[in-house]
Amino acid sequence: MGRTFNQLRVVTFESRFSGEMSGLVERLGGQVRRAPSMREVVDPHCPEADQFAEELLAGRVDMVVFLTGVGARALMTTLEKTHPRAALVDALRKVTTVTRGPKAVAALREWGVTPTLSAPEPNTWREVVSVIDAAGRANAESPARTAGLNGRRVVVQEYGESNPELLEALRERGAEVKAIPIYAWALPEDLGPLQEAIRAIAAGEADILLFTSAQQVRNVLRVAGELGLENEFRAALRRTLIGSIGPTCSAALRQLGIGVDFEPDRGKMGDLVRGMARSAEMLLCRKRASDASGVDVNTASRVELIWPADLCGHRLDPLHDSAFLRACRREKTPYTPIWIMRQAGRYLREYRDLRAKVPFLEMCKRPELAAEVTLMAVDRLGVDAAIIFADILLVVEPLGVGLAFNEGEGPQILRPVRTGKDVDGLKEVDPVALSYVFDAVRMTRRALRPDVPLIGFCGAPFTVASYLIEGGASRHFQNTKALMYRDPGAWHALMERLVPALSGYLNGQIDAGAQAVQLFDSWVGCLSEEDYREFVLPHTDRLIHAIKPGSPIIYFGTDTSTLLAAMRDTGVDVIGLDWRVSLGRAWNYLGYDVAVQGNLDPVVLFATPAEIERRAKRILDEAEGRPGHIFNLGHGVLPNTPVDHVLALVDVVHEYSARK
Ligand code: CP3
């Protein structure tokens, strides 16, 4: 699975941190080629610097913007040759100092200067301007130093090429702007490694290029041109992944007609390398497939990009051999597979962006959107299985009870089922009514990478019945139990209605291309074992036996410690555990002839990455590397969960379990 580079050939163009970067690529399993593409040249006789010193000391400067740590230090070294540092520092303390990122902040601190303003991440020129704007607004009423830019004398310490957008934005606000080009980027003295790398790339001998600055992009293309290889180089990029450190670098790539395949959320070298490692195999396979079919991978939607399995160099039956399906069958796996319940949801920015435009139920009913969201979660997380984007309550709509998902309130059944008469009034469900889900499964399966299984799902009879009866979420399940205890005939009649509806729904998903199915019995833990065995188990058992053989079945519930043996006795392949039980003890109790899924408390994802790691390792230790463990949360991922923390979980599960 694409959690390491898996021997893919990676070219890095970084110069100053070349060693660090290539070390990281190697540790993540890449074959690295170092092609430093820049050299910093400090201008020792920078006339702008001399002039700056005079003006700063004479009090004719209002604001100094420091764009880089190296540049800030180089500037100070130059100025110190002709002026005492103490006087310079003193003068800097009197003006507004603005830093673009943490390295510039560190340089100023070394001199004993605390920057007046620091731009937040992602530390581009845009943040520099907006932090100045914000300070201007805050001080609009007072004559403070930072108020407005109109008529102010601003000096910008530049790096490499000038940043005309920043200078222009400052001038637009009325500032009088001067730039100090204290150092420039030149080509490296020894061009050999870069030229060799460009020849290799042009010959199709690289899989991934990693750019960490805009200047690298320009230098690389310049050298490719000088070698007379520009056309070959560009053509090869259609089958090569391009990683970019951040927005400015990406803009430079796009300006030169090169699409960006991956850009991390934060502009950190480690995030670029690790993020690329996580998705490289998948992105590369898709990029090459789309190149062959003439679809542009950088503009097409995920659904449009169809996987021709043969292009990806996979084994004969990559699905059957996937870690997830092997674990369902309790076979050995090279690492513990992981997926996350509710992995496609509101904690993902991409999901919220889509959802802002389309109501939830409509998203479910438009197969191309449901497929897009399903694929999005797999792309983003690098998990070992996809789960089709749908809901356990879709199946109740064709029963004729009315279903609504109200913003912020959760699902609502408009005409709840409370009596035997209500049960009699339910319509029979023709699976055709749910064919939009089957279409989404078909579409997803076509566009999903060929070694990632797709999970279909439904609500288990009890949990679906509880929504039908309560009309929505519930704490005590009072109406549900009342029907059970007062009118057992009506209860059993309701369950008998649900079983064929649910089995038709699941089998439709299997026919459309789902490799496994999960029954969500989220609320069954409110029952005693006795009630579970009398009122629920026979129906769940019939449902399970009506599912087409050949697709593993996962049976998940919460608060089920007392029900586990009964749940296992249905003969399912995998039991889903919540976090209230110890995975080790529960598995021992269930017996090792059933697989288990779980069971990190979803709330742990709000702790620090170190704590998440500790607790994830504890669960893996409890599983003791036995075949048949699928890592998951103990319940669905919560809406405000930081995505970074989910990624950290996926990484630690893959890395730690592979070592065991
Ligand atoms: O796991 C996935 O990524 C697949 C999609 C999926 C959804 N719901 C999408 C959804 C799955 C597997 C479900 C299952 C589901 N739905 C369960 C069982 C799992 C569990 O969490 O116990 C239950 C009880 C439901 C019913 C349901 N649907 C509720 C209670 C809510 C509202 C609360 C909430 O979590 O938002 C929904 C809405 C729902 N279902 C959303 C999603 C992504 C949020 C809709 C939105 O965008 O506002």
XYZ file of C-alpha atoms and ligand atoms in Angstrom:
708
model
C 0.000 0.000 0.000
C 1.273 3.498 -0.766
C 2.616 4.420 2.620
C 6.270 4.440 1.496
C 7.953 5.212 -1.793
C 8.397 1.507 -2.315
C 11.575 1.926 -4.373
C 10.108 4.590 -6.663
C 12.773 6.856 -8.204
C 12.683 10.294 -6.605
C 14.620 13.352 -7.783
C 15.165 16.208 -5.298
C 16.267 19.662 -6.436
C 16.818 21.067 -2.953
C 20.288 22.546 -2.426
C 20.876 23.812 1.092
C 19.058 20.891 2.739
C 19.899 18.394 0.038
C 21.318 15.857 2.478
C 18.436 16.096 4.910
C 15.871 15.779 2.183
C 17.425 12.829 0.417
C 17.924 11.094 3.769
C 14.226 11.377 4.465
C 13.294 10.075 1.008
C 15.599 7.097 1.542
C 14.197 6.338 4.965
C 10.739 6.285 3.380
C 11.863 3.687 0.867
C 12.661 5.857 -2.161
C 15.581 5.558 -4.588
C 16.843 9.081 -4.434
C 18.772 11.150 -6.942
C 20.131 14.450 -5.615
C 20.191 17.224 -8.163
C 20.970 20.502 -6.363
C 19.740 23.217 -8.658
C 20.659 26.465 -6.938
C 23.442 28.289 -5.216
C 23.026 31.240 -2.922
C 25.282 34.118 -3.732
C 25.486 36.846 -1.127
C 26.263 40.170 -2.737
C 29.072 41.637 -0.599
C 28.794 45.078 -2.180
C 25.047 45.389 -2.229
C 24.514 49.168 -2.693
C 20.892 48.878 -1.541
C 22.173 47.497 1.778
C 24.520 50.441 2.342
C 21.767 52.897 1.603
C 19.421 51.007 3.922
C 21.880 51.293 6.820
C 22.173 55.063 6.373
C 18.418 55.551 6.235
C 17.639 53.189 9.083
C 20.083 54.941 11.377
C 18.784 58.355 10.334
C 15.213 57.331 11.230
C 14.036 57.478 7.643
C 12.606 53.911 7.603
C 9.205 52.956 9.046
C 9.011 49.246 8.393
C 11.403 46.416 7.511
C 10.094 43.152 6.099
C 12.375 40.124 6.545
C 11.504 37.337 4.157
C 14.065 34.671 5.130
C 16.381 33.787 7.995
C 19.407 33.336 5.764
C 18.762 36.665 4.082
C 18.237 38.495 7.363
C 21.577 37.166 8.652
C 23.372 37.929 5.386
C 22.032 41.459 5.535
C 23.238 41.946 9.107
C 26.691 40.564 8.218
C 26.948 43.055 5.372
C 25.710 46.021 7.432
C 28.009 45.200 10.343
C 31.048 45.734 8.161
C 30.418 49.463 8.177
C 28.163 50.105 11.193
C 28.144 48.877 14.802
C 25.584 46.125 15.398
C 24.281 47.751 18.594
C 23.243 50.877 16.689
C 21.579 48.819 13.972
C 19.684 46.696 16.491
C 18.631 49.775 18.384
C 17.294 51.320 15.191
C 15.486 48.113 14.215
C 13.741 48.059 17.584
C 12.284 51.493 16.827
C 10.695 50.529 13.531
C 8.020 48.006 12.660
C 9.674 44.680 11.869
C 7.725 42.069 9.948
C 8.832 38.461 9.501
C 7.530 36.006 6.927
C 8.276 32.761 8.776
C 9.878 31.116 11.812
C 13.423 31.196 10.413
C 13.347 34.959 10.001
C 11.879 35.260 13.509
C 14.801 33.207 14.849
C 17.345 35.440 13.093
C 15.852 38.597 14.619
C 15.711 37.008 18.064
C 19.424 36.257 17.828
C 20.013 40.000 17.622
C 17.596 40.603 20.481
C 14.851 42.001 18.258
C 11.295 40.762 18.672
C 9.433 41.162 15.396
C 6.483 43.516 15.655
C 4.442 41.326 13.273
C 4.938 37.743 12.099
C 3.054 36.268 9.188
C 1.243 33.024 10.008
C 1.479 29.781 8.011
C 1.673 29.024 5.156
C 4.135 31.974 5.236
C 3.650 33.260 1.706
C 3.750 36.930 0.719
C -0.038 36.984 1.050
C 0.180 36.325 4.797
C 2.811 39.047 5.073
C 0.422 41.549 3.513
C -2.591 40.432 5.485
C -0.797 40.581 8.839
C 0.245 44.159 8.000
C -3.313 44.980 6.923
C -4.750 43.528 10.115
C -2.363 45.549 12.282
C -3.248 48.647 10.281
C -6.941 48.080 10.903
C -6.384 47.440 14.606
C -4.426 50.657 14.923
C -6.590 52.747 12.614
C -7.749 54.884 15.515
C -4.354 55.510 17.059
C -1.209 57.074 15.618
C 0.747 53.875 16.381
C 3.705 52.862 14.313
C 1.946 50.135 12.416
C -1.090 52.174 11.424
C -1.755 52.027 7.685
C 0.919 51.979 4.993
C 0.078 55.213 3.274
C 3.238 57.299 2.899
C 5.280 54.836 4.969
C 8.812 53.916 3.974
C 9.024 50.147 3.750
C 12.165 48.123 3.075
C 11.919 44.491 1.979
C 14.792 42.056 2.455
C 14.512 39.861 -0.618
C 15.847 36.454 -1.443
C 16.769 35.177 -4.841
C 14.499 36.711 -7.406
C 12.439 39.696 -6.471
C 8.850 39.110 -5.403
C 6.999 41.679 -7.549
C 3.579 40.696 -6.172
C 4.586 41.576 -2.628
C 6.209 44.872 -3.650
C 3.169 45.747 -5.739
C 0.729 44.936 -2.911
C 2.673 47.207 -0.561
C 2.821 50.012 -3.139
C -0.915 49.697 -3.797
C -1.413 50.535 -0.132
C 0.497 53.764 -0.544
C 3.861 52.662 0.812
C 7.161 53.834 -0.576
C 8.924 50.515 -1.099
C 12.595 49.653 -1.481
C 13.947 46.162 -1.971
C 17.342 44.854 -0.846
C 18.444 41.957 -3.036
C 20.975 40.767 -0.470
C 21.521 37.428 -2.062
C 20.695 35.919 -5.370
C 20.163 32.428 -6.623
C 22.554 31.241 -9.223
C 22.986 27.869 -10.832
C 25.218 25.513 -8.856
C 28.936 25.616 -9.636
C 28.960 21.933 -10.511
C 26.087 21.474 -12.943
C 26.889 17.782 -13.487
C 24.355 16.163 -11.124
C 21.539 18.449 -12.313
C 22.283 17.816 -15.980
C 22.448 14.089 -15.387
C 19.158 14.147 -13.506
C 17.494 16.075 -16.339
C 18.743 13.534 -18.880
C 17.394 10.700 -16.722
C 14.021 12.415 -16.289
C 13.748 13.092 -20.017
C 14.520 9.421 -20.671
C 11.604 8.400 -18.421
C 13.876 7.162 -15.644
C 12.293 9.100 -12.788
C 8.946 8.615 -11.052
C 8.759 11.641 -8.774
C 10.239 15.161 -8.815
C 10.264 17.198 -5.611
C 10.527 20.986 -5.911
C 11.101 23.066 -2.787
C 11.264 26.541 -4.308
C 10.047 28.524 -7.293
C 13.606 29.316 -8.305
C 14.416 25.615 -8.599
C 11.618 25.256 -11.114
C 13.033 28.033 -13.275
C 16.609 26.762 -12.978
C 15.683 23.206 -13.867
C 13.808 24.302 -16.985
C 16.631 26.603 -17.946
C 19.173 23.784 -17.773
C 16.825 21.425 -19.624
C 16.612 24.074 -22.361
C 20.382 24.496 -22.467
C 20.755 20.749 -22.899
C 18.282 20.896 -25.812
C 16.018 18.513 -23.879
C 13.115 20.762 -22.975
C 10.550 18.955 -25.140
C 11.593 15.488 -24.005
C 11.693 16.709 -20.409
C 8.170 18.148 -20.574
C 6.800 15.074 -22.319
C 8.247 12.826 -19.617
C 6.541 14.891 -16.911
C 3.171 13.606 -18.107
C 4.141 10.274 -16.585
C 6.099 11.667 -13.611
C 4.682 12.969 -10.339
C 5.363 16.565 -9.433
C 5.529 17.506 -5.764
C 5.627 21.173 -4.779
C 6.456 22.627 -1.362
C 3.778 25.338 -1.438
C 1.667 27.897 -3.304
C 4.510 30.066 -4.691
C 6.408 27.063 -5.995
C 3.177 25.606 -7.444
C 2.392 28.903 -9.139
C 5.843 28.877 -10.771
C 5.268 25.323 -11.995
C 1.836 26.113 -13.412
C 3.139 29.265 -15.037
C 5.574 27.089 -16.935
C 2.774 24.708 -17.899
C 3.605 21.975 -15.402
C 0.706 20.532 -13.350
C 1.191 19.899 -9.635
C 0.215 16.469 -8.352
C 0.867 17.017 -4.684
C 1.279 20.025 -2.409
C 1.224 19.560 1.388
C -1.103 21.583 3.604
C 1.909 23.159 5.315
C 4.983 24.255 3.384
C 7.410 22.049 5.296
C 9.953 19.775 3.632
C 8.957 16.839 5.857
C 5.286 17.266 4.986
C 6.115 17.307 1.293
C 8.205 14.140 1.465
C 5.930 12.205 3.816
C 2.742 13.262 2.055
C 4.189 12.306 -1.297
C 5.349 8.959 0.098
C 1.859 8.248 1.380
C 0.128 8.802 -1.947
C 2.867 8.321 -4.540
C 2.019 4.836 -5.758
C -1.627 5.718 -6.101
C -1.081 9.122 -7.717
C 1.508 7.742 -10.116
C -0.609 4.851 -11.186
C -3.510 7.182 -11.808
C -1.410 9.751 -13.615
C 0.012 7.147 -15.968
C -3.398 5.611 -16.556
C -4.906 8.967 -17.391
C -2.002 9.867 -19.668
C -2.706 6.683 -21.611
C -6.419 7.520 -21.873
C -5.925 11.221 -22.629
C -7.580 12.560 -19.447
C -5.776 15.379 -17.629
C -5.190 14.171 -14.104
C -4.794 17.694 -12.733
C -8.208 18.902 -13.828
C -10.441 15.821 -14.070
C -12.632 14.703 -11.160
C -11.692 11.499 -9.433
C -14.654 9.695 -10.934
C -13.500 10.408 -14.478
C -10.147 8.747 -13.933
C -10.650 5.084 -14.531
C -8.107 2.486 -13.542
C -6.966 0.085 -16.209
C -5.594 -2.534 -13.835
C -3.016 -3.793 -16.317
C -1.202 -0.456 -16.475
C -0.275 -0.481 -12.858
C 1.978 -3.492 -12.804
C -0.097 -5.219 -10.152
C -0.338 -8.906 -9.466
C -3.165 -10.988 -10.862
C -5.755 -10.365 -8.187
C -4.692 -7.324 -6.206
C -8.061 -7.074 -4.474
C -8.106 -10.609 -3.204
C -4.543 -10.169 -1.936
C -5.201 -6.790 -0.298
C -4.244 -6.524 3.365
C -7.851 -5.700 4.279
C -9.444 -8.755 2.642
C -6.640 -11.008 3.826
C -7.262 -9.798 7.377
C -11.010 -10.435 6.979
C -10.073 -14.032 6.105
C -7.591 -14.144 9.028
C -4.636 -14.595 6.708
C -1.197 -13.122 7.399
C -0.633 -9.551 6.174
C 2.584 -7.536 5.766
C 1.108 -4.850 8.053
C -2.159 -4.222 9.878
C -4.732 -2.724 7.506
C -6.662 0.317 8.671
C -9.751 2.203 7.591
C -11.818 4.685 9.579
C -15.543 4.487 10.191
C -17.172 7.609 8.720
C -13.896 8.379 6.949
C -15.713 10.462 4.338
C -17.233 13.240 6.399
C -17.212 16.724 7.773
C -13.743 16.604 9.334
C -12.381 16.753 5.751
C -12.149 20.235 4.254
C -12.750 18.852 0.761
C -15.980 17.255 2.016
C -17.207 20.454 3.650
C -16.483 22.403 0.459
C -18.689 20.056 -1.553
C -21.310 19.791 1.157
C -21.625 23.593 1.307
C -23.158 23.381 -2.153
C -25.226 20.188 -1.937
C -27.543 18.901 0.831
C -26.518 15.566 2.363
C -29.365 13.459 0.954
C -28.793 14.854 -2.512
C -25.102 13.982 -2.241
C -26.085 10.387 -1.490
C -28.468 10.329 -4.433
C -26.021 11.655 -6.998
C -23.745 8.688 -7.690
C -20.941 10.805 -9.161
C -20.804 12.883 -5.957
C -21.086 9.887 -3.630
C -18.279 8.210 -5.589
C -16.137 11.356 -5.517
C -16.437 11.639 -1.736
C -15.711 7.942 -1.234
C -12.538 8.217 -3.324
C -11.550 11.500 -1.709
C -11.291 9.890 1.711
C -9.060 7.091 0.415
C -6.823 9.536 -1.471
C -6.504 11.807 1.497
C -5.902 9.221 4.195
C -4.078 6.404 2.430
C -6.309 3.858 4.170
C -6.579 0.224 3.147
C -10.282 0.153 2.297
C -12.958 2.469 0.941
C -16.503 2.563 2.326
C -19.223 3.677 0.002
C -20.624 7.103 0.841
C -24.257 6.532 1.813
C -26.231 6.297 5.055
C -27.831 3.562 7.111
C -31.152 5.403 6.871
C -31.462 5.560 3.078
C -33.224 2.209 3.197
C -36.097 3.602 5.281
C -37.180 6.108 2.647
C -38.785 3.485 0.382
C -40.674 2.154 3.438
C -42.722 5.349 3.104
C -41.995 6.940 6.505
C -40.405 10.168 5.250
C -36.726 10.904 5.828
C -35.016 14.247 6.363
C -31.491 15.260 7.287
C -31.897 18.672 8.876
C -28.846 20.914 9.118
C -27.197 20.462 12.476
C -29.878 18.159 13.864
C -29.139 14.779 12.377
C -31.637 12.491 10.716
C -35.365 12.628 11.256
C -38.114 10.123 10.426
C -41.185 12.220 9.667
C -43.792 9.523 10.441
C -42.294 7.281 13.158
C -43.504 3.698 13.523
C -45.077 3.221 16.944
C -47.811 0.580 16.620
C -48.644 -2.676 14.887
C -50.819 -0.678 12.532
C -47.894 1.524 11.605
C -45.886 -1.607 10.846
C -48.655 -2.948 8.603
C -48.681 0.361 6.752
C -45.015 0.107 5.723
C -44.346 -0.364 2.036
C -42.355 -3.256 0.720
C -38.879 -2.160 -0.353
C -37.958 -2.817 -3.947
C -34.147 -2.610 -4.099
C -34.570 -0.676 -7.357
C -35.522 2.309 -5.187
C -31.932 2.280 -3.950
C -30.257 1.823 -7.290
C -28.556 5.190 -6.885
C -26.413 3.541 -4.198
C -25.623 0.634 -6.515
C -24.669 3.112 -9.239
C -22.341 4.878 -6.812
C -20.748 1.533 -5.905
C -20.222 0.711 -9.593
C -18.757 4.109 -10.336
C -16.481 4.018 -7.298
C -15.242 0.535 -8.064
C -14.206 1.600 -11.568
C -12.278 4.647 -10.353
C -10.834 3.153 -7.162
C -7.294 1.836 -7.317
C -7.377 -1.859 -8.141
C -5.900 -3.063 -4.870
C -8.240 -1.190 -2.517
C -11.394 -3.060 -1.514
C -14.724 -1.260 -1.356
C -16.971 -1.878 1.648
C -20.754 -1.784 1.281
C -22.895 -1.340 4.375
C -26.314 -1.142 5.949
C -27.751 -0.561 9.391
C -28.457 -3.748 11.324
C -32.168 -4.437 11.897
C -32.212 -3.266 15.522
C -30.486 0.066 14.884
C -32.612 0.840 11.823
C -35.758 -0.102 13.768
C -34.729 2.175 16.625
C -34.576 5.161 14.249
C -37.907 4.192 12.674
C -39.581 4.015 16.071
C -37.905 6.919 17.875
C -38.023 9.174 14.834
C -34.392 10.175 15.293
C -31.523 9.878 17.731
C -32.414 8.671 21.208
C -30.922 8.278 24.665
C -33.071 5.683 26.372
C -34.760 4.017 23.383
C -37.961 4.216 25.342
C -40.369 3.895 22.416
C -38.302 1.110 20.877
C -38.301 -0.971 24.032
C -41.937 -0.138 24.700
C -42.940 -1.675 21.380
C -40.744 -4.695 22.076
C -42.162 -5.313 25.548
C -45.801 -4.320 24.993
C -46.372 -5.663 21.537
C -43.750 -8.272 20.721
C -45.821 -9.379 17.727
C -45.587 -5.928 16.154
C -41.856 -5.776 16.965
C -41.130 -9.096 15.271
C -43.321 -8.100 12.331
C -41.262 -4.920 11.917
C -38.009 -6.859 12.029
C -39.402 -9.281 9.476
C -40.103 -6.365 7.155
C -36.615 -4.997 7.574
C -34.613 -8.167 6.963
C -35.481 -8.649 3.272
C -35.180 -4.904 2.618
C -31.690 -4.895 4.134
C -30.504 -8.097 2.473
C -31.711 -6.873 -0.920
C -29.873 -3.632 -0.303
C -26.610 -5.336 0.692
C -26.733 -7.881 -2.109
C -27.352 -5.062 -4.576
C -24.151 -3.399 -3.334
C -22.218 -6.661 -3.614
C -23.491 -7.187 -7.160
C -22.443 -3.658 -8.047
C -18.870 -4.239 -6.876
C -18.510 -4.140 -3.075
C -15.935 -6.674 -1.819
C -17.100 -6.756 1.808
C -20.050 -5.492 3.831
C -20.449 -4.032 7.286
C -23.574 -4.089 9.444
C -23.762 -1.034 11.693
C -25.604 -1.925 14.900
C -24.561 1.304 16.561
C -27.168 1.346 19.322
C -27.701 -2.375 20.062
C -25.660 -2.032 23.259
C -28.697 -0.554 25.018
C -30.164 -4.066 25.251
C -29.567 -6.790 27.812
C -28.124 -9.977 26.435
C -31.418 -11.736 27.088
C -33.439 -9.179 25.125
C -30.826 -9.198 22.377
C -31.081 -12.962 22.008
C -34.899 -12.915 22.054
C -35.789 -9.810 20.030
C -32.853 -9.156 17.753
C -30.484 -12.047 17.187
C -32.827 -14.292 15.159
C -33.465 -11.461 12.689
C -29.844 -10.356 12.416
C -28.948 -13.989 11.941
C -31.399 -14.337 9.060
C -30.059 -11.181 7.458
C -26.487 -12.454 7.715
C -27.446 -15.759 6.145
C -29.243 -13.997 3.305
C -26.060 -12.157 2.251
C -24.385 -13.629 -0.809
C -21.471 -15.842 0.161
C -17.955 -14.800 -0.803
C -17.952 -11.283 0.657
C -16.684 -11.002 4.221
C -19.200 -9.567 6.711
C -18.204 -7.184 9.510
C -20.674 -6.833 12.365
C -20.125 -3.666 14.391
C -21.878 -2.313 17.460
C -21.044 -0.102 20.428
C -21.340 -0.920 24.119
C -21.544 -4.579 23.180
C -19.205 -6.217 25.716
C -22.050 -8.381 27.037
C -23.317 -9.247 23.558
C -20.079 -10.248 21.859
C -20.511 -14.006 22.054
C -24.042 -13.779 20.680
C -22.873 -11.504 17.872
C -20.065 -13.907 16.980
C -22.469 -16.836 16.907
C -24.154 -15.335 13.848
C -21.100 -16.633 11.963
C -19.842 -13.271 10.702
C -16.222 -12.973 9.612
C -15.267 -9.888 11.611
C -16.542 -8.409 14.879
C -16.260 -4.627 15.235
C -15.276 -3.582 18.776
C -15.719 -0.221 20.440
C -13.106 1.304 22.780
C -14.836 0.290 26.021
C -13.377 -3.210 25.771
C -9.736 -4.239 25.630
C -9.127 -5.560 22.134
C -6.813 -8.268 23.434
C -9.214 -9.572 26.042
C -12.259 -9.318 23.795
C -10.499 -11.245 21.034
C -9.344 -13.882 23.474
C -12.925 -14.194 24.713
C -14.376 -14.362 21.196
C -11.792 -16.918 20.126
C -9.282 -16.468 17.365
C -11.468 -18.067 14.709
C -13.120 -14.707 14.126
C -11.360 -11.539 12.964
C -11.690 -8.284 14.924
C -11.880 -4.643 13.909
C -11.122 -1.665 16.122
C -10.871 -0.083 18.536
C -9.311 3.325 19.243
C -11.581 5.787 21.028
C -12.416 8.448 18.390
C -11.836 11.120 21.038
C -8.171 10.060 21.317
C -7.702 11.754 17.932
C -8.046 15.076 19.754
C -4.983 14.274 21.894
C -1.391 14.968 20.845
C 0.142 12.868 18.055
C 2.455 11.319 20.678
C -0.513 10.174 22.748
C -2.355 8.908 19.665
C 0.751 6.925 18.766
C 1.088 5.467 22.247
C -2.506 4.301 22.331
C -2.496 2.964 18.781
C 0.627 0.932 19.580
C -1.045 -0.428 22.688
C -3.926 -1.758 20.584
C -1.486 -3.273 18.079
C 0.414 -4.856 20.983
C -2.834 -6.348 22.250
C -3.466 -7.898 18.842
C 0.013 -9.452 19.110
C 0.381 -9.592 15.327
C -2.210 -12.378 15.044
C -3.756 -12.627 11.594
C -7.227 -11.115 11.502
C -6.919 -7.629 13.001
C -8.264 -4.651 11.058
C -7.417 -1.378 12.743
C -10.258 1.139 13.061
C -11.750 3.535 15.565
C -14.212 2.215 18.123
C -16.928 4.373 16.509
C -17.132 6.916 13.706
C -14.590 9.741 13.406
C -15.992 12.938 14.957
C -16.687 16.036 12.830
C -14.004 18.345 14.302
C -11.171 15.820 14.307
C -7.855 17.302 13.002
C -7.052 15.573 9.717
C -3.337 15.621 10.585
C -4.076 13.430 13.571
C -5.945 10.913 11.445
C -2.955 10.820 9.069
C -0.605 10.339 12.027
C -2.751 7.390 13.140
C -2.704 5.771 9.705
C 1.080 6.176 9.569
C 1.777 4.745 12.994
C -0.480 1.746 12.402
C 1.234 0.963 9.109
C 4.764 1.587 10.330
C 4.575 -0.068 13.734
C 2.690 -3.141 12.540
C 5.085 -3.655 9.611
C 7.991 -3.798 12.063
C 6.412 -6.409 14.323
O -18.150 5.805 6.809
C -18.299 6.500 5.775
O -17.485 7.349 5.409
C -19.500 6.200 4.887
C -20.622 7.021 5.088
C -21.532 6.857 6.297
C -22.390 7.894 6.678
N -23.191 7.424 7.669
C -22.425 9.225 6.081
C -23.029 10.327 6.847
C -21.782 5.769 7.129
C -21.117 4.407 7.174
C -22.852 6.149 7.978
C -23.446 5.241 8.978
C -24.420 5.777 9.908
N -25.365 6.734 9.707
C -24.582 5.287 11.229
C -23.824 4.153 11.819
C -22.476 4.575 12.256
C -22.495 5.375 13.521
O -21.908 6.468 13.479
O -23.066 4.911 14.509
C -25.622 6.012 11.812
C -26.144 5.852 13.221
C -26.119 6.909 10.837
C -27.241 7.846 10.967
C -26.817 9.246 10.804
N -26.498 9.814 9.615
C -26.678 10.220 11.806
C -26.939 9.995 13.283
C -26.268 11.390 11.181
C -26.104 12.753 11.791
C -24.970 12.811 12.725
C -23.673 12.941 12.009
O -22.732 12.169 12.290
O -23.559 13.829 11.161
C -26.117 11.102 9.798
C -25.660 12.025 8.755
C -24.450 11.591 8.014
N -24.226 10.355 7.517
C -23.354 12.419 7.664
C -22.480 11.637 6.925
C -21.193 12.082 6.271
C -23.199 13.899 7.984
C -24.026 14.655 7.018
C -23.544 16.072 6.818
O -22.696 16.281 5.953
O -24.050 16.963 7.511
